[in-house]
GROMACS .gro file of C-alpha atoms in nm:
model
   68
    1PRO     CA    1  -1.661   2.578   0.144
    2ASP     CA    2  -1.332   2.493  -0.021
    3SER     CA    3  -1.242   2.172  -0.198
    4LEU     CA    4  -1.068   1.853  -0.095
    5THR     CA    5  -0.719   1.784  -0.228
    6THR     CA    6  -0.808   1.439  -0.361
    7PRO     CA    7  -1.080   1.313  -0.598
    8PRO     CA    8  -1.367   1.374  -0.614
    9LEU     CA    9  -1.242   1.722  -0.502
   10SER     CA   10  -1.571   1.788  -0.322
   11GLU     CA   11  -1.623   2.142  -0.197
   12SER     CA   12  -1.680   2.046   0.165
   13VAL     CA   13  -1.389   2.174   0.375
   14THR     CA   14  -1.270   2.493   0.539
   15TRP     CA   15  -0.894   2.542   0.517
   16ILE     CA   16  -0.717   2.734   0.793
   17VAL     CA   17  -0.392   2.910   0.707
   18LEU     CA   18  -0.174   3.011   1.000
   19ARG     CA   19   0.079   3.292   0.997
   20GLU     CA   20   0.340   3.078   1.173
   21PRO     CA   21   0.393   2.701   1.146
   22ILE     CA   22   0.285   2.480   1.433
   23CYS     CA   23   0.561   2.265   1.582
   24ILE     CA   24   0.478   1.903   1.658
   25SER     CA   25   0.674   1.617   1.811
   26GLU     CA   26   0.806   1.314   1.622
   27ARG     CA   27   0.536   1.107   1.795
   28GLN     CA   28   0.263   1.342   1.674
   29MET     CA   29   0.407   1.331   1.321
   30GLY     CA   30   0.407   0.951   1.335
   31LYS     CA   31   0.039   0.951   1.427
   32PHE     CA   32  -0.035   1.199   1.148
   33ARG     CA   33   0.147   0.978   0.896
   34SER     CA   34  -0.061   0.678   1.005
   35LEU     CA   35  -0.387   0.845   0.899
   36LEU     CA   36  -0.585   0.662   0.633
   37PHE     CA   37  -0.814   0.774   0.350
   38THR     CA   38  -1.031   0.467   0.388
   39SER     CA   39  -1.283   0.328   0.632
   40GLU     CA   40  -1.234   0.009   0.834
   41ASP     CA   41  -1.382  -0.226   0.573
   42ASP     CA   42  -1.181  -0.092   0.277
   43GLU     CA   43  -0.823  -0.153   0.166
   44ARG     CA   44  -0.585   0.053   0.382
   45ILE     CA   45  -0.460   0.356   0.189
   46HIS     CA   46  -0.231   0.593   0.377
   47MET     CA   47  -0.291   0.965   0.344
   48VAL     CA   48   0.023   1.066   0.153
   49ASN     CA   49   0.083   1.313  -0.129
   50ASN     CA   50  -0.235   1.486  -0.014
   51PHE     CA   51  -0.180   1.816  -0.194
   52ARG     CA   52  -0.238   1.991  -0.523
   53PRO     CA   53  -0.141   2.325  -0.677
   54PRO     CA   54  -0.332   2.640  -0.576
   55GLN     CA   55  -0.666   2.663  -0.754
   56PRO     CA   56  -0.864   2.960  -0.889
   57LEU     CA   57  -1.084   3.121  -0.624
   58LYS     CA   58  -1.406   3.083  -0.829
   59GLY     CA   59  -1.583   3.339  -0.613
   60ARG     CA   60  -1.462   3.199  -0.280
   61VAL     CA   61  -1.340   3.439  -0.013
   62VAL     CA   62  -1.007   3.393   0.164
   63LYS     CA   63  -1.023   3.507   0.526
   64ALA     CA   64  -0.736   3.561   0.768
   65SER     CA   65  -0.712   3.614   1.141
   66PHE     CA   66  -0.402   3.827   1.079
   67ARG     CA   67  -0.302   4.111   0.849
   68ALA     CA   68  -0.181   3.966   0.521
   0.00000   0.00000   0.00000
């Protein structure tokens, strides 16, 4: 697995990179922007600035469904 973009940076996700961007509506973007990092009982923290620079592969394999 790959790592999360926020602490604790757990290696527990699979990232999918698409050749072409996916278009979404303003409504869909609004819903995306309303996502939270926290659970219901915690302080509400919006999922913003959820990125970090590319990291070393450390033995991980990058796969593609298209020719790179």
